[in-house]
Amino acid sequence: MGRRWGFLIGFLVAVGLLGLGHGEQQPSETAAQRCFCQVSGYLDDCTCDVETIDKFNNYRLFPRLQKLLESDYFRYYKVNLKRPCPFWNDINQCGRRDCAVKPCHSYSEEANNLIEECEQAERLGAVDESLSEETQKAVLQWTKHDDSSDNFCEVDDIQSPDAEYVDLLLNPERYTGYKGPDAWKIWNVIYEENCFKPQTIKRPLNPLASGQENTFYSWLEGLCVEKRAFYRLISGLHASINVHLSARYLLQDTWLEKKWGHNITEFQQRFDGILTEGEGPRRLKNLYFLYLIELRALSKVVPFFERPDFQLFTGNKDQDAENKMLLLEILHEIKSFPLHFDENSFFAGNKKEANKLKEDFRLHFRNISRIMDCVGCLKCRLWGKLQTQGLGTALKILFSEKLIANMPESGPSYEFHLTRQEIVSLFNAFGRISTSVKELENFRNLLQNIH
């Protein structure tokens, strides 16, 4: 009898709760909750949590890093934007060197739309290569100074007549209109052919074709930690670039002014958990993983920059000394970070297998850097090349721990060396990721009351 009454009471309570659910609708998730549902707490393969990174980056590191990157040493980057794509020929269909939307014919049904889209992309995607006369003279001095030092890791084509210095402050990374099949083609080749995955498993590139999400991530989680990390680094870089494009979006373009700012809709399309079928929040989580890897590399390379012989040479002695002081201040701040990524688990197994995996890492990443020459938008190509070189330099540092430890305190370092090109890309690439983490705080606040 008692059990029957218990069952009846339980049934009535359940019915009552169901009725309450219909009568008083539960509040739906906010857009912030959908985008950031996985972006909290501890990160996979790490002992660090998102909240610690946010606090450290946004309030202790970001302001000083931005000041450093505005200095002459870091704002000028030498790059060859004229290298042909080594993998396919069908780029720049618009017939314009600075056209940021390559497949002008892919989305416009009418010729007028095609012309307008292409002309707008040309304005947005153009690279400003102008340098003042004073800067041009200084650049010649920088080159002589670099040539006189012991550069073992020179970028392949840095001496090419087509390689030019570009002012990064005049060419900020932002939305250019470069999108569609050709933009997807770049990332698709990177993921499908360079991320240690079998061809039978397809990455969910867009929500309409994802379907295999669970299969893909089950496979990914079964990888060794090194290969899983490689994928997460590339995904994190992709996410970081998308955050920049959403945060510096062309909101208004009139003859009076151009207005750039946060495009909430664009951010949601790239990161909302529902719109991306769970892919977006994973991308943001991988962005934090990338942040930790590059942060760790910077903490490891401090001895190289501490040597008395090292200088951020621009020819202005007072400014150079001041910038080195700021650089070391930033690096010591980074070194004090309490929850650094522990890379000791990387390549810790059989020595022969570990060396083979390291070489695979190098070759895969080198291939990705070559793919950047296939990007149709020159401004996107500029920042893509810089950020891949910066990440490549970070990996080089992590793989050179013993060489760094054995560096002489003064004089040339024959075992380990960084060129000016590598230094500029390393810090600017990390500056981009630092900016992304800062922008995520802004987007989180903007999306808080949107459903």
GROMACS .gro file of C-alpha atoms in nm:
model
  451
    1MET     CA    1   0.000   0.000   0.000
    2GLY     CA    2   0.282   0.235   0.097
    3ARG     CA    3   0.462   0.175  -0.232
    4ARG     CA    4   0.141   0.245  -0.427
    5TRP     CA    5   0.094   0.577  -0.246
    6GLY     CA    6   0.461   0.662  -0.305
    7PHE     CA    7   0.424   0.590  -0.675
    8LEU     CA    8   0.103   0.800  -0.696
    9ILE     CA    9   0.258   1.096  -0.515
   10GLY     CA   10   0.566   1.076  -0.738
   11PHE     CA   11   0.347   1.065  -1.048
   12LEU     CA   12   0.144   1.368  -0.938
   13VAL     CA   13   0.459   1.566  -0.858
   14ALA     CA   14   0.600   1.483  -1.201
   15VAL     CA   15   0.277   1.594  -1.371
   16GLY     CA   16   0.280   1.913  -1.167
   17LEU     CA   17   0.635   1.989  -1.271
   18LEU     CA   18   0.550   1.930  -1.636
   19GLY     CA   19   0.257   2.166  -1.605
   20LEU     CA   20   0.480   2.427  -1.443
   21GLY     CA   21   0.722   2.392  -1.731
   22HIS     CA   22   0.444   2.472  -1.980
   23GLY     CA   23   0.297   2.754  -1.776
   24GLU     CA   24   0.622   2.932  -1.699
   25GLN     CA   25   0.866   2.910  -1.990
   26GLN     CA   26   1.225   2.856  -1.883
   27PRO     CA   27   1.468   3.131  -1.995
   28SER     CA   28   1.656   3.037  -2.312
   29GLU     CA   29   2.033   3.042  -2.338
   30THR     CA   30   2.197   3.372  -2.421
   31ALA     CA   31   2.421   3.405  -2.726
   32ALA     CA   32   2.716   3.440  -2.489
   33GLN     CA   33   2.635   3.105  -2.327
   34ARG     CA   34   2.607   2.934  -2.667
   35CYS     CA   35   2.941   3.072  -2.792
   36PHE     CA   36   3.136   3.028  -2.470
   37CYS     CA   37   2.974   2.711  -2.334
   38GLN     CA   38   3.307   2.524  -2.341
   39VAL     CA   39   3.532   2.824  -2.285
   40SER     CA   40   3.574   2.806  -1.909
   41GLY     CA   41   3.758   2.598  -1.655
   42TYR     CA   42   4.052   2.374  -1.737
   43LEU     CA   43   4.172   2.320  -2.094
   44ASP     CA   44   4.231   1.975  -2.243
   45ASP     CA   45   4.590   1.846  -2.212
   46CYS     CA   46   4.669   2.140  -1.980
   47THR     CA   47   4.670   2.226  -1.610
   48CYS     CA   48   4.565   2.585  -1.681
   49ASP     CA   49   4.215   2.733  -1.677
   50VAL     CA   50   4.062   2.993  -1.907
   51GLU     CA   51   3.989   3.241  -1.628
   52THR     CA   52   4.356   3.260  -1.524
   53ILE     CA   53   4.460   3.328  -1.885
   54ASP     CA   54   4.196   3.602  -1.925
   55LYS     CA   55   4.304   3.783  -1.612
   56PHE     CA   56   4.676   3.754  -1.688
   57ASN     CA   57   4.648   3.857  -2.053
   58ASN     CA   58   4.386   4.130  -2.039
   59TYR     CA   59   4.515   4.323  -1.738
   60ARG     CA   60   4.887   4.246  -1.705
   61LEU     CA   61   5.023   4.165  -2.050
   62PHE     CA   62   4.808   4.307  -2.330
   63PRO     CA   63   4.866   4.684  -2.275
   64ARG     CA   64   5.246   4.658  -2.255
   65LEU     CA   65   5.265   4.418  -2.549
   66GLN     CA   66   5.068   4.657  -2.770
   67LYS     CA   67   5.306   4.941  -2.681
   68LEU     CA   68   5.606   4.726  -2.778
   69LEU     CA   69   5.452   4.626  -3.112
   70GLU     CA   70   5.403   4.992  -3.206
   71SER     CA   71   5.780   5.053  -3.196
   72ASP     CA   72   5.978   5.075  -3.522
   73TYR     CA   73   6.158   4.746  -3.465
   74PHE     CA   74   5.834   4.547  -3.450
   75ARG     CA   75   5.606   4.740  -3.683
   76TYR     CA   76   5.806   4.675  -4.002
   77TYR     CA   77   5.794   4.323  -4.143
   78LYS     CA   78   5.971   4.207  -4.457
   79VAL     CA   79   5.754   3.986  -4.675
   80ASN     CA   80   5.725   3.864  -5.032
   81LEU     CA   81   5.361   3.893  -5.137
   82LYS     CA   82   5.436   3.808  -5.500
   83ARG     CA   83   5.538   3.445  -5.460
   84PRO     CA   84   5.325   3.217  -5.679
   85CYS     CA   85   5.105   2.954  -5.521
   86PRO     CA   86   5.299   2.625  -5.538
   87PHE     CA   87   4.989   2.402  -5.532
   88TRP     CA   88   4.731   2.541  -5.777
   89ASN     CA   89   4.702   2.816  -6.038
   90ASP     CA   90   4.339   2.928  -6.020
   91ILE     CA   91   4.375   3.228  -5.790
   92ASN     CA   92   4.313   3.601  -5.846
   93GLN     CA   93   4.023   3.540  -6.083
   94CYS     CA   94   3.919   3.902  -6.035
   95GLY     CA   95   4.222   4.007  -6.239
   96ARG     CA   96   4.323   4.264  -5.976
   97ARG     CA   97   4.639   4.234  -5.771
   98ASP     CA   98   4.473   4.363  -5.455
   99CYS     CA   99   4.134   4.197  -5.497
  100ALA     CA  100   4.042   4.032  -5.169
  101VAL     CA  101   3.751   3.820  -5.298
  102LYS     CA  102   3.899   3.576  -5.547
  103PRO     CA  103   3.588   3.389  -5.664
  104CYS     CA  104   3.396   3.695  -5.782
  105HIS     CA  105   3.186   3.471  -6.004
  106SER     CA  106   3.091   3.226  -5.731
  107TYR     CA  107   2.817   3.417  -5.551
  108SER     CA  108   2.700   3.700  -5.776
  109GLU     CA  109   2.422   3.609  -6.014
  110GLU     CA  110   2.438   3.940  -6.197
  111ALA     CA  111   2.740   4.105  -6.352
  112ASN     CA  112   2.679   4.431  -6.167
  113ASN     CA  113   2.695   4.256  -5.831
  114LEU     CA  114   3.018   4.089  -5.938
  115ILE     CA  115   3.187   4.417  -6.029
  116GLU     CA  116   3.073   4.591  -5.710
  117GLU     CA  117   3.188   4.301  -5.491
  118CYS     CA  118   3.529   4.289  -5.657
  119GLU     CA  119   3.586   4.664  -5.641
  120GLN     CA  120   3.490   4.674  -5.274
  121ALA     CA  121   3.729   4.388  -5.202
  122GLU     CA  122   4.008   4.572  -5.384
  123ARG     CA  123   3.965   4.872  -5.153
  124LEU     CA  124   3.951   4.663  -4.838
  125GLY     CA  125   4.225   4.415  -4.928
  126ALA     CA  126   4.488   4.654  -5.062
  127VAL     CA  127   4.824   4.652  -4.886
  128ASP     CA  128   4.976   4.992  -4.808
  129GLU     CA  129   5.346   4.945  -4.889
  130SER     CA  130   5.446   5.308  -4.843
  131LEU     CA  131   5.743   5.388  -4.619
  132SER     CA  132   5.869   5.733  -4.531
  133GLU     CA  133   6.209   5.842  -4.666
  134GLU     CA  134   6.346   5.836  -4.311
  135THR     CA  135   6.224   5.479  -4.258
  136GLN     CA  136   6.373   5.364  -4.590
  137LYS     CA  137   6.716   5.486  -4.480
  138ALA     CA  138   6.675   5.316  -4.142
  139VAL     CA  139   6.577   4.989  -4.311
  140LEU     CA  140   6.909   4.983  -4.499
  141GLN     CA  141   7.088   5.008  -4.165
  142TRP     CA  142   6.878   4.727  -4.018
  143THR     CA  143   6.968   4.503  -4.312
  144LYS     CA  144   7.341   4.568  -4.267
  145HIS     CA  145   7.307   4.497  -3.896
  146ASP     CA  146   7.126   4.168  -3.965
  147ASP     CA  147   7.383   4.068  -4.227
  148SER     CA  148   7.665   4.123  -3.981
  149SER     CA  149   7.513   3.886  -3.726
  150ASP     CA  150   7.511   3.508  -3.736
  151ASN     CA  151   7.181   3.419  -3.904
  152PHE     CA  152   7.128   3.047  -3.938
  153CYS     CA  153   6.748   3.054  -3.978
  154GLU     CA  154   6.709   3.302  -4.259
  155VAL     CA  155   6.371   3.300  -4.432
  156ASP     CA  156   6.409   3.136  -4.773
  157ASP     CA  157   6.321   3.431  -4.997
  158ILE     CA  158   6.392   3.726  -4.770
  159GLN     CA  159   6.665   3.846  -5.009
  160SER     CA  160   6.434   3.825  -5.310
  161PRO     CA  161   6.386   4.153  -5.503
  162ASP     CA  162   6.013   4.098  -5.449
  163ALA     CA  163   6.046   4.100  -5.069
  164GLU     CA  164   5.949   4.437  -4.923
  165TYR     CA  165   5.912   4.592  -4.580
  166VAL     CA  166   5.550   4.652  -4.486
  167ASP     CA  167   5.427   4.875  -4.206
  168LEU     CA  168   5.197   4.654  -4.000
  169LEU     CA  169   5.031   4.953  -3.832
  170LEU     CA  170   4.919   5.082  -4.173
  171ASN     CA  171   4.788   4.736  -4.263
  172PRO     CA  172   4.584   4.617  -3.964
  173GLU     CA  173   4.434   4.271  -3.975
  174ARG     CA  174   4.060   4.312  -4.026
  175TYR     CA  175   3.768   4.204  -4.242
  176THR     CA  176   3.844   4.241  -4.614
  177GLY     CA  177   3.553   4.061  -4.783
  178TYR     CA  178   3.772   3.758  -4.861
  179LYS     CA  179   3.536   3.463  -4.819
  180GLY     CA  180   3.359   3.186  -5.005
  181PRO     CA  181   3.496   2.871  -5.174
  182ASP     CA  182   3.852   2.998  -5.222
  183ALA     CA  183   3.890   3.104  -4.860
  184TRP     CA  184   3.747   2.767  -4.752
  185LYS     CA  185   3.982   2.594  -4.995
  186ILE     CA  186   4.285   2.730  -4.809
  187TRP     CA  187   4.169   2.605  -4.471
  188ASN     CA  188   4.033   2.281  -4.615
  189VAL     CA  189   4.374   2.192  -4.764
  190ILE     CA  190   4.542   2.280  -4.433
  191TYR     CA  191   4.310   2.062  -4.225
  192GLU     CA  192   4.259   1.776  -4.467
  193GLU     CA  193   4.619   1.728  -4.582
  194ASN     CA  194   4.838   1.858  -4.301
  195CYS     CA  195   4.678   1.770  -3.967
  196PHE     CA  196   4.777   1.401  -3.930
  197LYS     CA  197   4.436   1.265  -4.023
  198PRO     CA  198   4.324   0.989  -4.260
  199GLN     CA  199   4.141   1.104  -4.572
  200THR     CA  200   3.835   0.894  -4.480
  201ILE     CA  201   3.758   1.118  -4.181
  202LYS     CA  202   3.625   1.460  -4.278
  203ARG     CA  203   3.645   1.763  -4.055
  204PRO     CA  204   3.311   1.946  -4.007
  205LEU     CA  205   3.390   2.263  -4.198
  206ASN     CA  206   3.044   2.413  -4.196
  207PRO     CA  207   2.720   2.336  -4.010
  208LEU     CA  208   2.531   2.232  -4.322
  209ALA     CA  209   2.773   1.949  -4.393
  210SER     CA  210   2.899   1.864  -4.047
  211GLY     CA  211   2.694   1.556  -3.952
  212GLN     CA  212   3.013   1.362  -3.871
  213GLU     CA  213   3.118   1.585  -3.583
  214ASN     CA  214   3.113   1.313  -3.318
  215THR     CA  215   3.300   1.068  -3.541
  216PHE     CA  216   3.565   1.327  -3.616
  217TYR     CA  217   3.629   1.427  -3.257
  218SER     CA  218   3.626   1.067  -3.136
  219TRP     CA  219   3.905   1.002  -3.383
  220LEU     CA  220   4.090   1.318  -3.282
  221GLU     CA  221   4.080   1.230  -2.913
  222GLY     CA  222   4.236   0.893  -2.997
  223LEU     CA  223   4.551   1.056  -3.137
  224CYS     CA  224   4.878   1.080  -2.950
  225VAL     CA  225   4.916   1.407  -2.758
  226GLU     CA  226   5.161   1.556  -3.013
  227LYS     CA  227   4.937   1.506  -3.318
  228ARG     CA  228   4.633   1.622  -3.126
  229ALA     CA  229   4.825   1.933  -3.024
  230PHE     CA  230   4.919   2.005  -3.386
  231TYR     CA  231   4.554   2.003  -3.491
  232ARG     CA  232   4.457   2.224  -3.197
  233LEU     CA  233   4.729   2.476  -3.282
  234ILE     CA  234   4.601   2.514  -3.638
  235SER     CA  235   4.239   2.530  -3.521
  236GLY     CA  236   4.339   2.791  -3.261
  237LEU     CA  237   4.512   3.001  -3.526
  238HIS     CA  238   4.205   2.978  -3.748
  239ALA     CA  239   3.982   3.084  -3.459
  240SER     CA  240   4.209   3.375  -3.368
  241ILE     CA  241   4.200   3.509  -3.725
  242ASN     CA  242   3.819   3.482  -3.728
  243VAL     CA  243   3.798   3.676  -3.400
  244HIS     CA  244   4.005   3.958  -3.553
  245LEU     CA  245   3.783   3.973  -3.860
  246SER     CA  246   3.469   3.987  -3.643
  247ALA     CA  247   3.614   4.251  -3.411
  248ARG     CA  248   3.735   4.481  -3.690
  249TYR     CA  249   3.449   4.452  -3.934
  250LEU     CA  250   3.351   4.721  -4.185
  251LEU     CA  251   3.025   4.845  -4.033
  252GLN     CA  252   2.988   5.160  -4.241
  253ASP     CA  253   3.147   5.272  -4.569
  254THR     CA  254   3.045   5.616  -4.696
  255TRP     CA  255   3.224   5.899  -4.870
  256LEU     CA  256   3.249   6.069  -4.529
  257GLU     CA  257   3.405   5.786  -4.331
  258LYS     CA  258   3.473   5.417  -4.286
  259LYS     CA  259   3.362   5.277  -3.954
  260TRP     CA  260   3.517   4.954  -3.820
  261GLY     CA  261   3.393   4.771  -3.516
  262HIS     CA  262   3.249   4.456  -3.359
  263ASN     CA  263   3.010   4.257  -3.576
  264ILE     CA  264   2.813   4.040  -3.337
  265THR     CA  265   2.633   3.850  -3.613
  266GLU     CA  266   2.961   3.758  -3.782
  267PHE     CA  267   3.103   3.636  -3.451
  268GLN     CA  268   2.795   3.421  -3.385
  269GLN     CA  269   2.808   3.266  -3.732
  270ARG     CA  270   3.163   3.153  -3.663
  271PHE     CA  271   3.138   3.050  -3.297
  272ASP     CA  272   2.777   3.001  -3.182
  273GLY     CA  273   2.736   2.644  -3.057
  274ILE     CA  274   2.399   2.598  -3.231
  275LEU     CA  275   2.487   2.766  -3.562
  276THR     CA  276   2.809   2.563  -3.590
  277GLU     CA  277   2.670   2.239  -3.443
  278GLY     CA  278   2.913   2.246  -3.153
  279GLU     CA  279   3.221   2.333  -3.360
  280GLY     CA  280   3.246   2.703  -3.265
  281PRO     CA  281   3.311   2.669  -2.891
  282ARG     CA  282   3.576   2.403  -2.964
  283ARG     CA  283   3.755   2.653  -3.186
  284LEU     CA  284   3.761   2.912  -2.908
  285LYS     CA  285   3.898   2.656  -2.666
  286ASN     CA  286   4.175   2.576  -2.913
  287LEU     CA  287   4.259   2.946  -2.932
  288TYR     CA  288   4.346   2.937  -2.562
  289PHE     CA  289   4.559   2.628  -2.622
  290LEU     CA  290   4.753   2.818  -2.891
  291TYR     CA  291   4.795   3.108  -2.648
  292LEU     CA  292   4.952   2.876  -2.389
  293ILE     CA  293   5.192   2.721  -2.641
  294GLU     CA  294   5.324   3.056  -2.764
  295LEU     CA  295   5.334   3.191  -2.408
  296ARG     CA  296   5.548   2.892  -2.308
  297ALA     CA  297   5.785   2.948  -2.600
  298LEU     CA  298   5.836   3.311  -2.498
  299SER     CA  299   5.912   3.206  -2.141
  300LYS     CA  300   6.171   2.956  -2.270
  301VAL     CA  301   6.356   3.202  -2.493
  302VAL     CA  302   6.421   3.468  -2.226
  303PRO     CA  303   6.798   3.387  -2.202
  304PHE     CA  304   6.844   3.471  -2.571
  305PHE     CA  305   6.708   3.823  -2.522
  306GLU     CA  306   6.880   3.878  -2.187
  307ARG     CA  307   7.229   3.857  -2.338
  308PRO     CA  308   7.411   4.195  -2.332
  309ASP     CA  309   7.498   4.158  -2.703
  310PHE     CA  310   7.134   4.142  -2.809
  311GLN     CA  311   6.971   4.468  -2.914
  312LEU     CA  312   6.653   4.569  -3.091
  313PHE     CA  313   6.853   4.759  -3.348
  314THR     CA  314   6.694   5.048  -3.536
  315GLY     CA  315   6.980   5.298  -3.515
  316ASN     CA  316   6.822   5.505  -3.237
  317LYS     CA  317   7.029   5.400  -2.934
  318ASP     CA  318   6.806   5.554  -2.667
  319GLN     CA  319   6.489   5.413  -2.819
  320ASP     CA  320   6.653   5.074  -2.875
  321ALA     CA  321   6.760   5.055  -2.508
  322GLU     CA  322   6.415   5.159  -2.390
  323ASN     CA  323   6.246   4.899  -2.611
  324LYS     CA  324   6.478   4.623  -2.490
  325MET     CA  325   6.392   4.716  -2.132
  326LEU     CA  326   6.020   4.694  -2.215
  327LEU     CA  327   6.076   4.364  -2.399
  328LEU     CA  328   6.254   4.209  -2.098
  329GLU     CA  329   5.986   4.342  -1.865
  330ILE     CA  330   5.720   4.166  -2.077
  331LEU     CA  331   5.923   3.844  -2.095
  332HIS     CA  332   5.977   3.834  -1.718
  333GLU     CA  333   5.605   3.891  -1.670
  334ILE     CA  334   5.542   3.597  -1.901
  335LYS     CA  335   5.793   3.384  -1.714
  336SER     CA  336   5.607   3.454  -1.389
  337PHE     CA  337   5.283   3.307  -1.527
  338PRO     CA  338   5.187   3.040  -1.270
  339LEU     CA  339   5.031   2.775  -1.495
  340HIS     CA  340   5.256   2.733  -1.798
  341PHE     CA  341   5.192   2.452  -2.044
  342ASP     CA  342   5.409   2.149  -1.965
  343GLU     CA  343   5.567   2.042  -2.292
  344ASN     CA  344   5.766   1.760  -2.130
  345SER     CA  345   5.498   1.513  -2.240
  346PHE     CA  346   5.581   1.597  -2.603
  347PHE     CA  347   5.817   1.361  -2.786
  348ALA     CA  348   5.894   1.178  -2.462
  349GLY     CA  349   5.870   0.821  -2.593
  350ASN     CA  350   6.106   0.615  -2.805
  351LYS     CA  351   6.388   0.842  -2.923
  352LYS     CA  352   6.374   0.724  -3.285
  353GLU     CA  353   5.996   0.763  -3.302
  354ALA     CA  354   6.015   1.101  -3.127
  355ASN     CA  355   6.267   1.233  -3.381
  356LYS     CA  356   6.050   1.107  -3.667
  357LEU     CA  357   5.746   1.282  -3.518
  358LYS     CA  358   5.944   1.607  -3.476
  359GLU     CA  359   6.046   1.593  -3.841
  360ASP     CA  360   5.683   1.530  -3.941
  361PHE     CA  361   5.585   1.835  -3.736
  362ARG     CA  362   5.843   2.045  -3.917
  363LEU     CA  363   5.743   1.925  -4.264
  364HIS     CA  364   5.370   1.962  -4.203
  365PHE     CA  365   5.414   2.311  -4.068
  366ARG     CA  366   5.648   2.410  -4.349
  367ASN     CA  367   5.382   2.296  -4.594
  368ILE     CA  368   5.119   2.509  -4.421
  369SER     CA  369   5.343   2.815  -4.448
  370ARG     CA  370   5.371   2.751  -4.824
  371ILE     CA  371   4.993   2.731  -4.855
  372MET     CA  372   4.977   3.093  -4.737
  373ASP     CA  373   5.114   3.194  -5.078
  374CYS     CA  374   4.786   3.069  -5.224
  375VAL     CA  375   4.571   3.322  -5.032
  376GLY     CA  376   4.406   3.553  -5.284
  377CYS     CA  377   4.373   3.859  -5.058
  378LEU     CA  378   4.713   4.026  -5.014
  379LYS     CA  379   4.635   4.167  -4.673
  380CYS     CA  380   4.514   3.825  -4.557
  381ARG     CA  381   4.826   3.672  -4.710
  382LEU     CA  382   5.046   3.920  -4.522
  383TRP     CA  383   4.896   3.833  -4.182
  384GLY     CA  384   4.869   3.465  -4.264
  385LYS     CA  385   5.240   3.446  -4.350
  386LEU     CA  386   5.338   3.647  -4.042
  387GLN     CA  387   5.131   3.440  -3.800
  388THR     CA  388   5.239   3.104  -3.939
  389GLN     CA  389   5.603   3.215  -3.924
  390GLY     CA  390   5.548   3.335  -3.567
  391LEU     CA  391   5.399   3.001  -3.464
  392GLY     CA  392   5.677   2.818  -3.648
  393THR     CA  393   5.933   3.022  -3.452
  394ALA     CA  394   5.756   2.934  -3.126
  395LEU     CA  395   5.774   2.563  -3.214
  396LYS     CA  396   6.141   2.602  -3.303
  397ILE     CA  397   6.204   2.750  -2.956
  398LEU     CA  398   6.020   2.468  -2.779
  399PHE     CA  399   6.223   2.212  -2.974
  400SER     CA  400   6.552   2.391  -2.890
  401GLU     CA  401   6.543   2.399  -2.510
  402LYS     CA  402   6.886   2.236  -2.466
  403LEU     CA  403   7.044   2.461  -2.731
  404ILE     CA  404   6.908   2.770  -2.557
  405ALA     CA  405   7.039   2.647  -2.221
  406ASN     CA  406   7.389   2.605  -2.370
  407MET     CA  407   7.410   2.951  -2.529
  408PRO     CA  408   7.717   3.160  -2.437
  409GLU     CA  409   7.641   3.466  -2.224
  410SER     CA  410   7.811   3.690  -2.480
  411GLY     CA  411   7.927   3.670  -2.839
  412PRO     CA  412   7.754   3.492  -3.129
  413SER     CA  413   7.530   3.198  -3.053
  414TYR     CA  414   7.616   2.926  -3.304
  415GLU     CA  415   7.375   2.663  -3.177
  416PHE     CA  416   7.062   2.875  -3.140
  417HIS     CA  417   6.980   3.200  -3.313
  418LEU     CA  418   6.676   3.407  -3.406
  419THR     CA  419   6.681   3.649  -3.698
  420ARG     CA  420   6.509   3.985  -3.682
  421GLN     CA  421   6.243   3.839  -3.914
  422GLU     CA  422   6.170   3.556  -3.671
  423ILE     CA  423   6.164   3.792  -3.371
  424VAL     CA  424   5.921   4.033  -3.538
  425SER     CA  425   5.689   3.751  -3.645
  426LEU     CA  426   5.710   3.577  -3.305
  427PHE     CA  427   5.598   3.879  -3.106
  428ASN     CA  428   5.344   4.007  -3.359
  429ALA     CA  429   5.189   3.661  -3.388
  430PHE     CA  430   5.158   3.640  -3.011
  431GLY     CA  431   5.024   3.995  -3.012
  432ARG     CA  432   4.745   3.880  -3.245
  433ILE     CA  433   4.649   3.594  -3.011
  434SER     CA  434   4.669   3.824  -2.709
  435THR     CA  435   4.434   4.062  -2.893
  436SER     CA  436   4.195   3.774  -2.964
  437VAL     CA  437   4.176   3.680  -2.596
  438LYS     CA  438   4.108   4.044  -2.510
  439GLU     CA  439   3.839   4.066  -2.780
  440LEU     CA  440   3.666   3.755  -2.646
  441GLU     CA  441   3.599   3.947  -2.326
  442ASN     CA  442   3.441   4.226  -2.534
  443PHE     CA  443   3.224   3.982  -2.732
  444ARG     CA  444   3.120   3.799  -2.417
  445ASN     CA  445   2.988   4.128  -2.279
  446LEU     CA  446   2.820   4.228  -2.607
  447LEU     CA  447   2.640   3.892  -2.635
  448GLN     CA  448   2.532   3.873  -2.271
  449ASN     CA  449   2.176   3.994  -2.326
  450ILE     CA  450   2.119   3.856  -2.675
  451HIS     CA  451   1.915   3.535  -2.721
   0.00000   0.00000   0.00000
